[in-house]
Amino acid sequence: METHTGPLAKLKWYWKIVKNGLFLFGARNRLALIGFDIDPVYWVLEGAGDCSLPKIKGDVSEYLVEHLDFEELRRLCERLKDRQAEELLKGFKNGQMCICLRHKNNIAAFMFIALNDIFYKGSPIILKPNEAYLLNMYTFESYRGKNLAPYLRYQSYQFLKGMGKDTLYSISAYFNKSSIKFKEKLKVKHLNLILFILLFKKYQWRLNLKTYNQDKA
């Protein structure tokens, strides 16, 4: 999500994609831009597993969990790509919350929480009063490798439980191995494998490919 400039920076960026198992994820995103959006995802239950607070690599006392207001989010979005920044600001205006990990004067990681019904690929996600949907987790490059994503996610569980939100959902893209890996640390459960197909932003299908047996999860 950060802006990359120059051939060397782009080469490093592509290498990280391959190294982290994200080549197919990137290829899928490229195809989506030209109208072939074929998106297999896991529908995930979070916060229900017996997990402990993940440890940050470094001094945890240097990090604070905070809410971002709109003005600070707007400034944060200036560091991101235009299309992604638009999506984040739109979500905030529609009632989503943004929480972050602040390291001294820097925002190290952030994520969003939806408490109202939203849409994914044109399909509605209907939330009950005790439910929330977690999305848009992001760690800035200089803070990666410190285990911040699972730490912040765990903190969001505690915050939401205090609000009476005891059932938390998210989506993990099938090819996004980084997202799947950090959620595994929190003992999340895959409920369904769903295939979303959107052709030329006009024709759309949603297919349930697999329902997981939770007794074996």
mmCIF file of N, CA, C and O in Angstrom, residues 64-138:
data_model
loop_
_atom_site.group_PDB
_atom_site.id
_atom_site.type_symbol
_atom_site.label_atom_id
_atom_site.label_comp_id
_atom_site.label_asym_id
_atom_site.label_seq_id
_atom_site.Cartn_x
_atom_site.Cartn_y
_atom_site.Cartn_z
ATOM 1 N N LEU A 64 1.338 2.087 21.681
ATOM 2 C CA LEU A 64 0.026 2.413 22.233
ATOM 3 C C LEU A 64 -1.060 2.053 21.225
ATOM 4 O O LEU A 64 -0.899 2.306 20.025
ATOM 5 N N VAL A 65 -2.140 1.470 21.706
ATOM 6 C CA VAL A 65 -3.308 1.203 20.863
ATOM 7 C C VAL A 65 -4.221 2.416 20.953
ATOM 8 O O VAL A 65 -4.627 2.819 22.050
ATOM 9 N N GLU A 66 -4.536 3.013 19.822
ATOM 10 C CA GLU A 66 -5.331 4.243 19.804
ATOM 11 C C GLU A 66 -6.361 4.197 18.683
ATOM 12 O O GLU A 66 -6.243 3.428 17.725
ATOM 13 N N HIS A 67 -7.365 5.052 18.818
ATOM 14 C CA HIS A 67 -8.328 5.278 17.740
ATOM 15 C C HIS A 67 -7.835 6.437 16.882
ATOM 16 O O HIS A 67 -7.287 7.414 17.409
ATOM 17 N N LEU A 68 -8.025 6.329 15.592
ATOM 18 C CA LEU A 68 -7.694 7.437 14.699
ATOM 19 C C LEU A 68 -8.953 8.224 14.379
ATOM 20 O O LEU A 68 -10.002 7.633 14.051
ATOM 21 N N ASP A 69 -8.864 9.542 14.455
ATOM 22 C CA ASP A 69 -9.977 10.367 14.005
ATOM 23 C C ASP A 69 -9.822 10.618 12.503
ATOM 24 O O ASP A 69 -8.822 10.234 11.887
ATOM 25 N N PHE A 70 -10.819 11.253 11.926
ATOM 26 C CA PHE A 70 -10.832 11.399 10.470
ATOM 27 C C PHE A 70 -9.654 12.220 9.975
ATOM 28 O O PHE A 70 -9.045 11.880 8.950
ATOM 29 N N GLU A 71 -9.312 13.280 10.665
ATOM 30 C CA GLU A 71 -8.240 14.159 10.190
ATOM 31 C C GLU A 71 -6.904 13.430 10.185
ATOM 32 O O GLU A 71 -6.125 13.549 9.231
ATOM 33 N N GLU A 72 -6.630 12.652 11.219
ATOM 34 C CA GLU A 72 -5.365 11.916 11.252
ATOM 35 C C GLU A 72 -5.367 10.804 10.211
ATOM 36 O O GLU A 72 -4.343 10.515 9.595
ATOM 37 N N LEU A 73 -6.524 10.170 10.017
ATOM 38 C CA LEU A 73 -6.620 9.148 8.976
ATOM 39 C C LEU A 73 -6.368 9.760 7.608
ATOM 40 O O LEU A 73 -5.691 9.166 6.762
ATOM 41 N N ARG A 74 -6.903 10.946 7.376
ATOM 42 C CA ARG A 74 -6.694 11.619 6.095
ATOM 43 C C ARG A 74 -5.208 11.868 5.847
ATOM 44 O O ARG A 74 -4.702 11.652 4.742
ATOM 45 N N ARG A 75 -4.487 12.284 6.887
ATOM 46 C CA ARG A 75 -3.048 12.507 6.740
ATOM 47 C C ARG A 75 -2.321 11.184 6.508
ATOM 48 O O ARG A 75 -1.371 11.118 5.717
ATOM 49 N N LEU A 76 -2.772 10.148 7.190
ATOM 50 C CA LEU A 76 -2.179 8.826 6.999
ATOM 51 C C LEU A 76 -2.356 8.359 5.563
ATOM 52 O O LEU A 76 -1.436 7.787 4.956
ATOM 53 N N CYS A 77 -3.523 8.609 4.996
ATOM 54 C CA CYS A 77 -3.836 8.150 3.643
ATOM 55 C C CYS A 77 -2.982 8.830 2.584
ATOM 56 O O CYS A 77 -2.878 8.333 1.459
ATOM 57 N N GLU A 78 -2.365 9.952 2.924
ATOM 58 C CA GLU A 78 -1.475 10.617 1.977
ATOM 59 C C GLU A 78 -0.244 9.765 1.689
ATOM 60 O O GLU A 78 0.428 9.955 0.676
ATOM 61 N N ARG A 79 0.036 8.794 2.550
ATOM 62 C CA ARG A 79 1.185 7.896 2.359
ATOM 63 C C ARG A 79 0.808 6.656 1.563
ATOM 64 O O ARG A 79 1.669 5.839 1.255
ATOM 65 N N LEU A 80 -0.465 6.511 1.233
ATOM 66 C CA LEU A 80 -0.954 5.309 0.563
ATOM 67 C C LEU A 80 -1.347 5.624 -0.865
ATOM 68 O O LEU A 80 -1.460 6.775 -1.266
ATOM 69 N N LYS A 81 -1.583 4.568 -1.628
ATOM 70 C CA LYS A 81 -2.013 4.744 -3.004
ATOM 71 C C LYS A 81 -3.416 5.330 -3.045
ATOM 72 O O LYS A 81 -4.250 5.038 -2.187
ATOM 73 N N ASP A 82 -3.701 6.130 -4.077
ATOM 74 C CA ASP A 82 -4.950 6.876 -4.155
ATOM 75 C C ASP A 82 -6.178 5.986 -4.025
ATOM 76 O O ASP A 82 -7.108 6.284 -3.278
ATOM 77 N N ARG A 83 -6.187 4.873 -4.759
ATOM 78 C CA ARG A 83 -7.367 4.013 -4.764
ATOM 79 C C ARG A 83 -7.632 3.416 -3.383
ATOM 80 O O ARG A 83 -8.772 3.347 -2.919
ATOM 81 N N GLN A 84 -6.574 2.988 -2.710
ATOM 82 C CA GLN A 84 -6.717 2.406 -1.388
ATOM 83 C C GLN A 84 -7.108 3.460 -0.364
ATOM 84 O O GLN A 84 -7.905 3.213 0.536
ATOM 85 N N ALA A 85 -6.525 4.657 -0.488
ATOM 86 C CA ALA A 85 -6.863 5.747 0.416
ATOM 87 C C ALA A 85 -8.333 6.106 0.299
ATOM 88 O O ALA A 85 -9.014 6.340 1.304
ATOM 89 N N GLU A 86 -8.845 6.142 -0.924
ATOM 90 C CA GLU A 86 -10.271 6.436 -1.146
ATOM 91 C C GLU A 86 -11.151 5.437 -0.428
ATOM 92 O O GLU A 86 -12.144 5.795 0.203
ATOM 93 N N GLU A 87 -10.798 4.158 -0.532
ATOM 94 C CA GLU A 87 -11.583 3.096 0.095
ATOM 95 C C GLU A 87 -11.600 3.248 1.616
ATOM 96 O O GLU A 87 -12.645 3.092 2.259
ATOM 97 N N LEU A 88 -10.443 3.563 2.204
ATOM 98 C CA LEU A 88 -10.361 3.707 3.647
ATOM 99 C C LEU A 88 -11.180 4.898 4.137
ATOM 100 O O LEU A 88 -11.918 4.802 5.127
ATOM 101 N N LEU A 89 -11.050 6.020 3.469
ATOM 102 C CA LEU A 89 -11.792 7.217 3.871
ATOM 103 C C LEU A 89 -13.296 7.022 3.710
ATOM 104 O O LEU A 89 -14.088 7.466 4.550
ATOM 105 N N LYS A 90 -13.689 6.345 2.651
ATOM 106 C CA LYS A 90 -15.105 6.063 2.438
ATOM 107 C C LYS A 90 -15.651 5.176 3.550
ATOM 108 O O LYS A 90 -16.743 5.408 4.069
ATOM 109 N N GLY A 91 -14.877 4.139 3.917
ATOM 110 C CA GLY A 91 -15.309 3.261 4.998
ATOM 111 C C GLY A 91 -15.477 4.009 6.308
ATOM 112 O O GLY A 91 -16.453 3.800 7.035
ATOM 113 N N PHE A 92 -14.529 4.904 6.615
ATOM 114 C CA PHE A 92 -14.612 5.684 7.852
ATOM 115 C C PHE A 92 -15.863 6.553 7.853
ATOM 116 O O PHE A 92 -16.584 6.642 8.855
ATOM 117 N N LYS A 93 -16.143 7.194 6.721
ATOM 118 C CA LYS A 93 -17.323 8.054 6.622
ATOM 119 C C LYS A 93 -18.616 7.254 6.759
ATOM 120 O O LYS A 93 -19.644 7.794 7.170
ATOM 121 N N ASN A 94 -18.542 5.957 6.423
ATOM 122 C CA ASN A 94 -19.724 5.095 6.522
ATOM 123 C C ASN A 94 -19.857 4.432 7.887
ATOM 124 O O ASN A 94 -20.676 3.529 8.058
ATOM 125 N N GLY A 95 -19.043 4.859 8.838
ATOM 126 C CA GLY A 95 -19.212 4.383 10.206
ATOM 127 C C GLY A 95 -18.188 3.388 10.694
ATOM 128 O O GLY A 95 -18.269 2.926 11.844
ATOM 129 N N GLN A 96 -17.205 3.030 9.853
ATOM 130 C CA GLN A 96 -16.167 2.106 10.311
ATOM 131 C C GLN A 96 -15.211 2.823 11.265
ATOM 132 O O GLN A 96 -14.972 4.018 11.141
ATOM 133 N N MET A 97 -14.663 2.071 12.202
ATOM 134 C CA MET A 97 -13.665 2.597 13.123
ATOM 135 C C MET A 97 -12.274 2.199 12.658
ATOM 136 O O MET A 97 -12.100 1.147 12.043
ATOM 137 N N CYS A 98 -11.310 3.016 12.962
ATOM 138 C CA CYS A 98 -9.918 2.707 12.660
ATOM 139 C C CYS A 98 -9.134 2.749 13.966
ATOM 140 O O CYS A 98 -9.167 3.752 14.681
ATOM 141 N N ILE A 99 -8.452 1.641 14.282
ATOM 142 C CA ILE A 99 -7.570 1.627 15.438
ATOM 143 C C ILE A 99 -6.146 1.372 14.941
ATOM 144 O O ILE A 99 -5.946 0.750 13.900
ATOM 145 N N CYS A 100 -5.198 1.861 15.712
ATOM 146 C CA CYS A 100 -3.801 1.772 15.255
ATOM 147 C C CYS A 100 -2.885 1.434 16.411
ATOM 148 O O CYS A 100 -3.254 1.542 17.589
ATOM 149 N N LEU A 101 -1.679 1.025 16.050
ATOM 150 C CA LEU A 101 -0.571 0.922 16.989
ATOM 151 C C LEU A 101 0.350 2.101 16.723
ATOM 152 O O LEU A 101 0.870 2.254 15.618
ATOM 153 N N ARG A 102 0.511 2.933 17.737
ATOM 154 C CA ARG A 102 1.393 4.086 17.588
ATOM 155 C C ARG A 102 2.714 3.791 18.295
ATOM 156 O O ARG A 102 2.728 3.377 19.462
ATOM 157 N N HIS A 103 3.805 3.986 17.567
ATOM 158 C CA HIS A 103 5.143 3.822 18.131
ATOM 159 C C HIS A 103 5.790 5.199 18.205
ATOM 160 O O HIS A 103 6.152 5.777 17.174
ATOM 161 N N LYS A 104 5.842 5.745 19.419
ATOM 162 C CA LYS A 104 6.324 7.105 19.616
ATOM 163 C C LYS A 104 5.439 8.044 18.799
ATOM 164 O O LYS A 104 4.245 8.109 19.020
ATOM 165 N N ASN A 105 5.978 8.727 17.795
ATOM 166 C CA ASN A 105 5.143 9.646 17.009
ATOM 167 C C ASN A 105 4.698 9.056 15.675
ATOM 168 O O ASN A 105 4.105 9.753 14.851
ATOM 169 N N ASN A 106 4.988 7.773 15.478
ATOM 170 C CA ASN A 106 4.679 7.144 14.194
ATOM 171 C C ASN A 106 3.554 6.128 14.332
ATOM 172 O O ASN A 106 3.451 5.431 15.344
ATOM 173 N N ILE A 107 2.733 6.023 13.284
ATOM 174 C CA ILE A 107 1.741 4.967 13.217
ATOM 175 C C ILE A 107 2.408 3.765 12.568
ATOM 176 O O ILE A 107 2.861 3.827 11.427
ATOM 177 N N ALA A 108 2.489 2.677 13.317
ATOM 178 C CA ALA A 108 3.194 1.484 12.852
ATOM 179 C C ALA A 108 2.272 0.526 12.117
ATOM 180 O O ALA A 108 2.688 -0.140 11.157
ATOM 181 N N ALA A 109 1.032 0.424 12.561
ATOM 182 C CA ALA A 109 0.067 -0.498 11.960
ATOM 183 C C ALA A 109 -1.337 0.018 12.235
ATOM 184 O O ALA A 109 -1.557 0.765 13.197
ATOM 185 N N PHE A 110 -2.275 -0.381 11.396
ATOM 186 C CA PHE A 110 -3.671 0.010 11.633
ATOM 187 C C PHE A 110 -4.605 -1.053 11.078
ATOM 188 O O PHE A 110 -4.219 -1.915 10.293
ATOM 189 N N MET A 111 -5.866 -0.989 11.487
ATOM 190 C CA MET A 111 -6.902 -1.872 10.980
ATOM 191 C C MET A 111 -8.252 -1.177 11.135
ATOM 192 O O MET A 111 -8.382 -0.208 11.879
ATOM 193 N N PHE A 112 -9.240 -1.691 10.428
ATOM 194 C CA PHE A 112 -10.584 -1.130 10.473
ATOM 195 C C PHE A 112 -11.557 -2.138 11.072
ATOM 196 O O PHE A 112 -11.354 -3.357 11.008
ATOM 197 N N ILE A 113 -12.628 -1.609 11.650
ATOM 198 C CA ILE A 113 -13.694 -2.417 12.229
ATOM 199 C C ILE A 113 -15.021 -1.898 11.712
ATOM 200 O O ILE A 113 -15.324 -0.708 11.841
ATOM 201 N N ALA A 114 -15.806 -2.791 11.100
ATOM 202 C CA ALA A 114 -17.151 -2.434 10.637
ATOM 203 C C ALA A 114 -18.171 -2.971 11.633
ATOM 204 O O ALA A 114 -18.138 -4.154 11.985
ATOM 205 N N LEU A 115 -19.053 -2.105 12.084
ATOM 206 C CA LEU A 115 -20.115 -2.496 13.007
ATOM 207 C C LEU A 115 -21.474 -2.527 12.314
ATOM 208 O O LEU A 115 -22.434 -3.056 12.866
ATOM 209 N N ASN A 116 -21.529 -1.940 11.121
ATOM 210 C CA ASN A 116 -22.756 -1.915 10.336
ATOM 211 C C ASN A 116 -22.609 -2.821 9.118
ATOM 212 O O ASN A 116 -21.510 -3.209 8.737
ATOM 213 N N ASP A 117 -23.728 -3.138 8.483
ATOM 214 C CA ASP A 117 -23.717 -3.991 7.292
ATOM 215 C C ASP A 117 -22.858 -3.358 6.204
ATOM 216 O O ASP A 117 -22.895 -2.134 5.988
ATOM 217 N N ILE A 118 -22.066 -4.169 5.516
ATOM 218 C CA ILE A 118 -21.236 -3.690 4.420
ATOM 219 C C ILE A 118 -21.353 -4.661 3.255
ATOM 220 O O ILE A 118 -22.030 -5.691 3.347
ATOM 221 N N PHE A 119 -20.692 -4.335 2.159
ATOM 222 C CA PHE A 119 -20.712 -5.183 0.970
ATOM 223 C C PHE A 119 -19.293 -5.637 0.636
ATOM 224 O O PHE A 119 -18.333 -4.890 0.800
ATOM 225 N N TYR A 120 -19.199 -6.880 0.165
ATOM 226 C CA TYR A 120 -17.933 -7.403 -0.352
ATOM 227 C C TYR A 120 -18.206 -7.975 -1.731
ATOM 228 O O TYR A 120 -19.005 -8.905 -1.874
ATOM 229 N N LYS A 121 -17.581 -7.400 -2.749
ATOM 230 C CA LYS A 121 -17.786 -7.824 -4.134
ATOM 231 C C LYS A 121 -19.272 -7.815 -4.501
ATOM 232 O O LYS A 121 -19.768 -8.689 -5.212
ATOM 233 N N GLY A 122 -19.981 -6.844 -3.998
ATOM 234 C CA GLY A 122 -21.396 -6.724 -4.311
ATOM 235 C C GLY A 122 -22.306 -7.577 -3.465
ATOM 236 O O GLY A 122 -23.532 -7.472 -3.560
ATOM 237 N N SER A 123 -21.733 -8.433 -2.601
ATOM 238 C CA SER A 123 -22.537 -9.291 -1.731
ATOM 239 C C SER A 123 -22.628 -8.668 -0.339
ATOM 240 O O SER A 123 -21.602 -8.265 0.231
ATOM 241 N N PRO A 124 -23.815 -8.595 0.236
ATOM 242 C CA PRO A 124 -23.948 -7.964 1.551
ATOM 243 C C PRO A 124 -23.406 -8.847 2.669
ATOM 244 O O PRO A 124 -23.528 -10.063 2.644
ATOM 245 N N ILE A 125 -22.782 -8.210 3.641
ATOM 246 C CA ILE A 125 -22.389 -8.864 4.881
ATOM 247 C C ILE A 125 -23.277 -8.259 5.967
ATOM 248 O O ILE A 125 -23.104 -7.102 6.356
ATOM 249 N N ILE A 126 -24.267 -9.036 6.409
ATOM 250 C CA ILE A 126 -25.252 -8.558 7.369
ATOM 251 C C ILE A 126 -24.768 -8.895 8.777
ATOM 252 O O ILE A 126 -24.531 -10.060 9.100
ATOM 253 N N LEU A 127 -24.633 -7.882 9.600
ATOM 254 C CA LEU A 127 -24.107 -8.065 10.945
ATOM 255 C C LEU A 127 -25.209 -7.934 11.991
ATOM 256 O O LEU A 127 -26.005 -6.998 11.952
ATOM 257 N N LYS A 128 -25.217 -8.876 12.928
ATOM 258 C CA LYS A 128 -26.138 -8.815 14.064
ATOM 259 C C LYS A 128 -25.566 -7.860 15.116
ATOM 260 O O LYS A 128 -24.396 -7.477 15.051
ATOM 261 N N PRO A 129 -26.382 -7.469 16.106
ATOM 262 C CA PRO A 129 -25.900 -6.510 17.113
ATOM 263 C C PRO A 129 -24.657 -6.961 17.869
ATOM 264 O O PRO A 129 -23.895 -6.121 18.355
ATOM 265 N N ASN A 130 -24.442 -8.281 17.982
ATOM 266 C CA ASN A 130 -23.276 -8.777 18.721
ATOM 267 C C ASN A 130 -22.103 -9.106 17.807
ATOM 268 O O ASN A 130 -21.132 -9.715 18.243
ATOM 269 N N GLU A 131 -22.174 -8.697 16.540
ATOM 270 C CA GLU A 131 -21.149 -9.071 15.573
ATOM 271 C C GLU A 131 -20.382 -7.846 15.056
ATOM 272 O O GLU A 131 -20.891 -6.716 15.069
ATOM 273 N N ALA A 132 -19.182 -8.103 14.582
ATOM 274 C CA ALA A 132 -18.361 -7.075 13.935
ATOM 275 C C ALA A 132 -17.554 -7.740 12.826
ATOM 276 O O ALA A 132 -17.337 -8.955 12.838
ATOM 277 N N TYR A 133 -17.130 -6.923 11.878
ATOM 278 C CA TYR A 133 -16.346 -7.415 10.742
ATOM 279 C C TYR A 133 -15.026 -6.664 10.729
ATOM 280 O O TYR A 133 -14.991 -5.424 10.774
ATOM 281 N N LEU A 134 -13.907 -7.404 10.689
ATOM 282 C CA LEU A 134 -12.571 -6.823 10.760
ATOM 283 C C LEU A 134 -11.944 -6.797 9.375
ATOM 284 O O LEU A 134 -11.989 -7.798 8.649
ATOM 285 N N LEU A 135 -11.332 -5.685 9.020
ATOM 286 C CA LEU A 135 -10.813 -5.544 7.662
ATOM 287 C C LEU A 135 -9.651 -4.554 7.621
ATOM 288 O O LEU A 135 -9.388 -3.825 8.575
ATOM 289 N N ASN A 136 -8.970 -4.572 6.459
ATOM 290 C CA ASN A 136 -7.924 -3.589 6.145
ATOM 291 C C ASN A 136 -6.819 -3.506 7.201
ATOM 292 O O ASN A 136 -6.417 -2.421 7.632
ATOM 293 N N MET A 137 -6.301 -4.667 7.595
ATOM 294 C CA MET A 137 -5.124 -4.676 8.457
ATOM 295 C C MET A 137 -3.892 -4.325 7.627
ATOM 296 O O MET A 137 -3.693 -4.860 6.540
ATOM 297 N N TYR A 138 -3.084 -3.411 8.144
ATOM 298 C CA TYR A 138 -1.888 -3.014 7.403
ATOM 299 C C TYR A 138 -0.773 -2.619 8.362
ATOM 300 O O TYR A 138 -1.003 -1.889 9.333
#
